[in-house]
Amino acid sequence: MSSADNERLPRHVQVLIAGGGPVGLAAAVELGRRGVDCLVVEPRATVSRARPRCKTLNVRTMEHLRRWGLAERLRARAPLSVSWSQDVVFCTSLTGRELSRFSGVLGLAPEGDRFPETGQQAPQYVLEEVLREAVEELATCRLVLGSKVVGVSQDDDLVSVTVEEGAGNPGVVTADYVIGCDGPRSVVRDRIGSRYLGGEALRPNFGMVFESPGLWDHVRHGPAVQYWVVNPAAPALVGPLDRTNTWWAIAFGVDRATGEREARHIIDAVAGRPVRAEVLSTDPWTARMQIVDRMRHGRVFLAGDAAHLNPPFGGHGLNTGIGDAVDLGWKLAAVLAGWGGTDVLDSYEKERRPVQERVIHEATANMRVLSTELLADDLDAEDRAGAEARRAAGARIQETKKAEFHSLDLVLGLRIAASPIVPADRDGREGAGWTGARLPHVFLEDGRSLYDVLGDHLTLLVLGRGAPVTAVEEAARLRDVPLTVVRLPESVSAGYAEVLGARLALVRPDQVVGWLGDEAPEDALALVDTLRGCARRGGTPAPH
């Protein structure tokens, strides 16, 4: 449903999402696929292609898109295929000298069984368009465009949300829960009294999108997803949006006024020669390193940029927001379905905040060395001094920038250290480190991904014929917890059990390992109660 449909707002929904950018839409897809009635309120009537912002969808985001059945749809829409390039180039200009190169960057190259989906370079608007379509295809979801959330209040039972449609006519929608995905200027964040903590960079940056017919004819370094330009006239970062004429660029240390006045000069300096170009849009910005003091107040939650901001270097910002949406989405759905308890919602901030703080830290570290810090004399010189200057620059680039482009340990390797819904693993087994971590991936003999056979809710993964599972199944039945039992074939089980260090694994809806063991625990009910957020305390039985 859009504002053009002239339909009235619903009186009540289970979840109202303020903001229909990628994070809000992802939350709606996660909720809607689980049967949750949700409403997305978004001021923009159409997706803007003028400012593509994020251009890197990392491996983990693509795994979520695969689970939603959208990965191939997105890849088909992306202007640049993964096979087109997996390189980042540092150079004095697009027609100048190459200083260094990284290959297989940003998860764009497959690594055996490590993940089922490579990363994908795609402008943010492509992701938004695909997610809008997915929301509109879900019978449980409604997308109201041209409207915005202007007020939020709540009591113990409901949240009342004031929604302004078009030029006025505010209406009130009640919801069981609200997710604020309305960005850095979040109305929802303001209404619940949450505030950013942290700071921002001292140096401004000037982003732009431009069209330059024929520029590809002059690029000396071959295809790349990014070119870091190191020259005093225009220290910048530039990359293609498509394989024809459209490019994006970020000029470092350039403010709005200078950028607007000198945009054509910047493009020529980046190109290394005068070129035909038309500036399509500009986007001045300053990096911010901030996170809110709280991500939840009662029935209202914050996700994405409404909750945290980080420098874009490394491509983590939007992807972290998608992770927020997935985490909160399945947890809200569990509570609304009746099998999730209060600890499930309490776990959202406890699990996501360490991830967000780590991303802010790593992105800030990546920002310490930009093109401006790599400037040196003689980089374009053809004599011995030039060769030595380029050698030294290349060595510094490899030393300081590798972590930015090869960060899969950050993308895939984070582990939940403390959560009320992840039982502590004290058995000392070899694989105990997988508890609270993303389930290690493997391809099955028929070519399917292990993730493709996991259930939508809890999954009990059984490795080997002798592993007893009845007690866990019975505990899940008694607590009305949806449980899928997956028995891997013998050809896979032995090796995979060795990786996990266990013959049984309980996997959460987000593909995170909730528990490992060689046999069902003595108190399987207690285990299931912990995973569903209804742990017993002080000997009090958990509620049914």
Tab-separated table of N, CA, C and O in Angstrom, residues 415 425 427-442 450-451 454 459-464 467 486 488 492-507 511-518:
chain	number	residue	atom	x	y	z
A	415	ARG	N	31.614	-13.164	17.695
A	415	ARG	CA	30.969	-14.129	18.584
A	415	ARG	C	30.267	-13.386	19.707
A	415	ARG	O	30.806	-12.442	20.272
A	425	ASP	N	28.883	-22.019	27.688
A	425	ASP	CA	29.436	-23.328	27.350
A	425	ASP	C	30.682	-23.550	28.195
A	425	ASP	O	31.722	-22.963	27.944
A	427	ASP	N	31.957	-26.696	28.929
A	427	ASP	CA	32.425	-28.069	28.799
A	427	ASP	C	33.885	-28.173	28.377
A	427	ASP	O	34.479	-29.244	28.474
A	428	GLY	N	34.440	-27.085	27.878
A	428	GLY	CA	35.835	-27.110	27.469
A	428	GLY	C	36.099	-27.909	26.211
A	428	GLY	O	37.224	-28.304	25.950
A	429	ARG	N	35.069	-28.172	25.423
A	429	ARG	CA	35.266	-28.930	24.191
A	429	ARG	C	36.033	-28.099	23.166
A	429	ARG	O	36.031	-26.878	23.199
A	430	GLU	N	36.607	-28.804	22.204
A	430	GLU	CA	37.395	-28.138	21.169
A	430	GLU	C	36.569	-27.114	20.410
A	430	GLU	O	37.049	-26.059	20.049
A	431	GLY	N	35.302	-27.427	20.139
A	431	GLY	CA	34.461	-26.541	19.349
A	431	GLY	C	33.637	-25.566	20.159
A	431	GLY	O	32.733	-24.937	19.620
A	432	ALA	N	33.904	-25.463	21.476
A	432	ALA	CA	33.053	-24.625	22.316
A	432	ALA	C	33.017	-23.175	21.846
A	432	ALA	O	32.051	-22.469	22.092
A	433	GLY	N	34.062	-22.736	21.138
A	433	GLY	CA	34.102	-21.362	20.654
A	433	GLY	C	33.034	-21.049	19.627
A	433	GLY	O	32.802	-19.884	19.319
A	434	TRP	N	32.373	-22.073	19.073
A	434	TRP	CA	31.322	-21.807	18.102
A	434	TRP	C	30.022	-21.379	18.763
A	434	TRP	O	29.152	-20.824	18.097
A	435	THR	N	29.849	-21.647	20.056
A	435	THR	CA	28.622	-21.222	20.720
A	435	THR	C	28.552	-19.703	20.718
A	435	THR	O	29.474	-19.019	21.148
A	436	GLY	N	27.444	-19.156	20.201
A	436	GLY	CA	27.297	-17.714	20.084
A	436	GLY	C	27.883	-17.143	18.809
A	436	GLY	O	27.839	-15.927	18.596
A	437	ALA	N	28.417	-18.000	17.942
A	437	ALA	CA	29.016	-17.551	16.684
A	437	ALA	C	28.162	-18.028	15.503
A	437	ALA	O	27.297	-18.896	15.641
A	438	ARG	N	28.416	-17.447	14.353
A	438	ARG	CA	27.762	-17.904	13.122
A	438	ARG	C	28.123	-19.353	12.873
A	438	ARG	O	29.292	-19.745	12.955
A	439	LEU	N	27.116	-20.168	12.561
A	439	LEU	CA	27.334	-21.573	12.278
A	439	LEU	C	28.314	-21.712	11.123
A	439	LEU	O	28.109	-21.122	10.056
A	440	PRO	N	29.408	-22.477	11.290
A	440	PRO	CA	30.345	-22.632	10.170
A	440	PRO	C	29.642	-23.256	8.978
A	440	PRO	O	28.837	-24.172	9.113
A	441	HIS	N	29.966	-22.744	7.816
A	441	HIS	CA	29.258	-23.147	6.605
A	441	HIS	C	29.933	-24.330	5.928
A	441	HIS	O	31.152	-24.505	6.006
A	442	VAL	N	29.111	-25.127	5.249
A	442	VAL	CA	29.632	-26.199	4.416
A	442	VAL	C	28.638	-26.429	3.278
A	442	VAL	O	27.425	-26.261	3.450
A	450	LEU	N	24.500	-25.710	3.481
A	450	LEU	CA	23.945	-26.140	4.765
A	450	LEU	C	22.859	-25.176	5.228
A	450	LEU	O	21.824	-25.587	5.778
A	451	TYR	N	23.068	-23.884	4.975
A	451	TYR	CA	22.084	-22.891	5.418
A	451	TYR	C	20.735	-23.085	4.726
A	451	TYR	O	19.696	-22.711	5.271
A	454	LEU	N	18.395	-25.382	6.877
A	454	LEU	CA	18.023	-24.980	8.229
A	454	LEU	C	16.572	-24.519	8.249
A	454	LEU	O	16.050	-23.998	7.269
A	459	THR	N	16.704	-24.792	14.864
A	459	THR	CA	17.076	-26.003	14.138
A	459	THR	C	17.982	-26.848	15.013
A	459	THR	O	18.959	-26.340	15.583
A	460	LEU	N	17.646	-28.135	15.143
A	460	LEU	CA	18.531	-29.090	15.813
A	460	LEU	C	19.302	-29.830	14.731
A	460	LEU	O	18.728	-30.593	13.947
A	461	LEU	N	20.591	-29.578	14.683
A	461	LEU	CA	21.462	-30.180	13.681
A	461	LEU	C	22.067	-31.452	14.274
A	461	LEU	O	22.722	-31.409	15.332
A	462	VAL	N	21.825	-32.575	13.623
A	462	VAL	CA	22.247	-33.878	14.134
A	462	VAL	C	23.341	-34.430	13.229
A	462	VAL	O	23.153	-34.579	12.018
A	463	LEU	N	24.478	-34.769	13.830
A	463	LEU	CA	25.642	-35.253	13.094
A	463	LEU	C	25.941	-36.679	13.535
A	463	LEU	O	26.483	-36.896	14.614
A	464	GLY	N	25.563	-37.639	12.749
A	464	GLY	CA	25.794	-39.035	13.103
A	464	GLY	C	24.531	-39.722	13.574
A	464	GLY	O	23.639	-39.113	14.152
A	467	ALA	N	23.502	-40.010	17.717
A	467	ALA	CA	23.274	-38.852	18.584
A	467	ALA	C	21.813	-38.807	19.033
A	467	ALA	O	20.911	-38.700	18.209
A	486	VAL	N	17.417	-31.474	11.530
A	486	VAL	CA	18.156	-31.731	10.289
A	486	VAL	C	19.251	-32.739	10.585
A	486	VAL	O	20.132	-32.493	11.420
A	488	LEU	N	22.324	-34.516	9.016
A	488	LEU	CA	23.234	-34.455	7.876
A	488	LEU	C	23.656	-35.854	7.458
A	488	LEU	O	23.787	-36.756	8.302
A	492	VAL	N	28.977	-36.237	5.288
A	492	VAL	CA	29.314	-34.894	5.742
A	492	VAL	C	29.494	-34.848	7.250
A	492	VAL	O	30.311	-34.090	7.783
A	493	SER	N	28.734	-35.690	7.976
A	493	SER	CA	28.631	-35.575	9.430
A	493	SER	C	29.964	-35.659	10.159
A	493	SER	O	30.258	-34.841	11.035
A	494	ALA	N	30.774	-36.652	9.807
A	494	ALA	CA	31.993	-36.889	10.577
A	494	ALA	C	32.923	-35.686	10.539
A	494	ALA	O	33.382	-35.197	11.582
A	495	GLY	N	33.202	-35.188	9.340
A	495	GLY	CA	34.097	-34.042	9.228
A	495	GLY	C	33.521	-32.796	9.853
A	495	GLY	O	34.237	-32.020	10.505
A	496	TYR	N	32.201	-32.611	9.687
A	496	TYR	CA	31.581	-31.406	10.238
A	496	TYR	C	31.505	-31.468	11.762
A	496	TYR	O	31.684	-30.451	12.438
A	497	ALA	N	31.255	-32.657	12.322
A	497	ALA	CA	31.250	-32.812	13.779
A	497	ALA	C	32.616	-32.469	14.360
A	497	ALA	O	32.732	-31.903	15.453
A	498	GLU	N	33.658	-32.804	13.621
A	498	GLU	CA	35.013	-32.472	14.083
A	498	GLU	C	35.220	-30.964	14.096
A	498	GLU	O	35.860	-30.418	15.001
A	499	VAL	N	34.672	-30.275	13.092
A	499	VAL	CA	34.771	-28.807	13.059
A	499	VAL	C	34.044	-28.199	14.265
A	499	VAL	O	34.574	-27.321	14.950
A	500	LEU	N	32.820	-28.675	14.517
A	500	LEU	CA	32.031	-28.121	15.613
A	500	LEU	C	32.528	-28.580	16.985
A	500	LEU	O	32.310	-27.910	17.987
A	501	GLY	N	33.142	-29.758	17.022
A	501	GLY	CA	33.527	-30.324	18.308
A	501	GLY	C	32.342	-30.903	19.048
A	501	GLY	O	32.360	-31.019	20.273
A	502	ALA	N	31.282	-31.274	18.324
A	502	ALA	CA	30.068	-31.795	18.947
A	502	ALA	C	29.249	-32.518	17.893
A	502	ALA	O	29.414	-32.293	16.686
A	503	ARG	N	28.344	-33.395	18.360
A	503	ARG	CA	27.474	-34.130	17.442
A	503	ARG	C	26.080	-33.513	17.333
A	503	ARG	O	25.301	-33.916	16.469
A	504	LEU	N	25.773	-32.562	18.222
A	504	LEU	CA	24.470	-31.896	18.206
A	504	LEU	C	24.684	-30.391	18.270
A	504	LEU	O	25.577	-29.914	18.993
A	505	ALA	N	23.873	-29.666	17.534
A	505	ALA	CA	23.929	-28.196	17.594
A	505	ALA	C	22.512	-27.645	17.491
A	505	ALA	O	21.742	-28.070	16.620
A	506	LEU	N	22.175	-26.740	18.374
A	506	LEU	CA	20.927	-25.992	18.260
A	506	LEU	C	21.255	-24.652	17.627
A	506	LEU	O	22.092	-23.897	18.142
A	507	VAL	N	20.623	-24.360	16.495
A	507	VAL	CA	20.929	-23.172	15.707
A	507	VAL	C	19.732	-22.233	15.730
A	507	VAL	O	18.595	-22.654	15.515
A	511	GLN	N	21.073	-18.132	12.170
A	511	GLN	CA	22.212	-18.989	11.829
A	511	GLN	C	23.336	-18.895	12.858
A	511	GLN	O	24.487	-19.235	12.567
A	512	VAL	N	22.997	-18.468	14.062
A	512	VAL	CA	23.951	-18.414	15.167
A	512	VAL	C	23.794	-19.677	16.013
A	512	VAL	O	22.675	-20.130	16.282
A	513	VAL	N	24.926	-20.262	16.416
A	513	VAL	CA	24.909	-21.465	17.245
A	513	VAL	C	24.464	-21.095	18.657
A	513	VAL	O	25.120	-20.305	19.337
A	514	GLY	N	23.359	-21.690	19.095
A	514	GLY	CA	22.866	-21.421	20.439
A	514	GLY	C	23.380	-22.396	21.475
A	514	GLY	O	23.505	-22.052	22.655
A	515	TRP	N	23.677	-23.629	21.041
A	515	TRP	CA	24.132	-24.662	21.986
A	515	TRP	C	24.805	-25.783	21.215
A	515	TRP	O	24.436	-26.093	20.079
A	516	LEU	N	25.808	-26.404	21.851
A	516	LEU	CA	26.501	-27.572	21.295
A	516	LEU	C	26.571	-28.665	22.344
A	516	LEU	O	26.690	-28.392	23.543
A	517	GLY	N	26.500	-29.892	21.898
A	517	GLY	CA	26.634	-31.020	22.821
A	517	GLY	C	26.774	-32.317	22.059
A	517	GLY	O	26.465	-32.406	20.866
A	518	ASP	N	27.242	-33.355	22.755
A	518	ASP	CA	27.329	-34.679	22.147
A	518	ASP	C	26.080	-35.502	22.407
A	518	ASP	O	25.834	-36.512	21.738
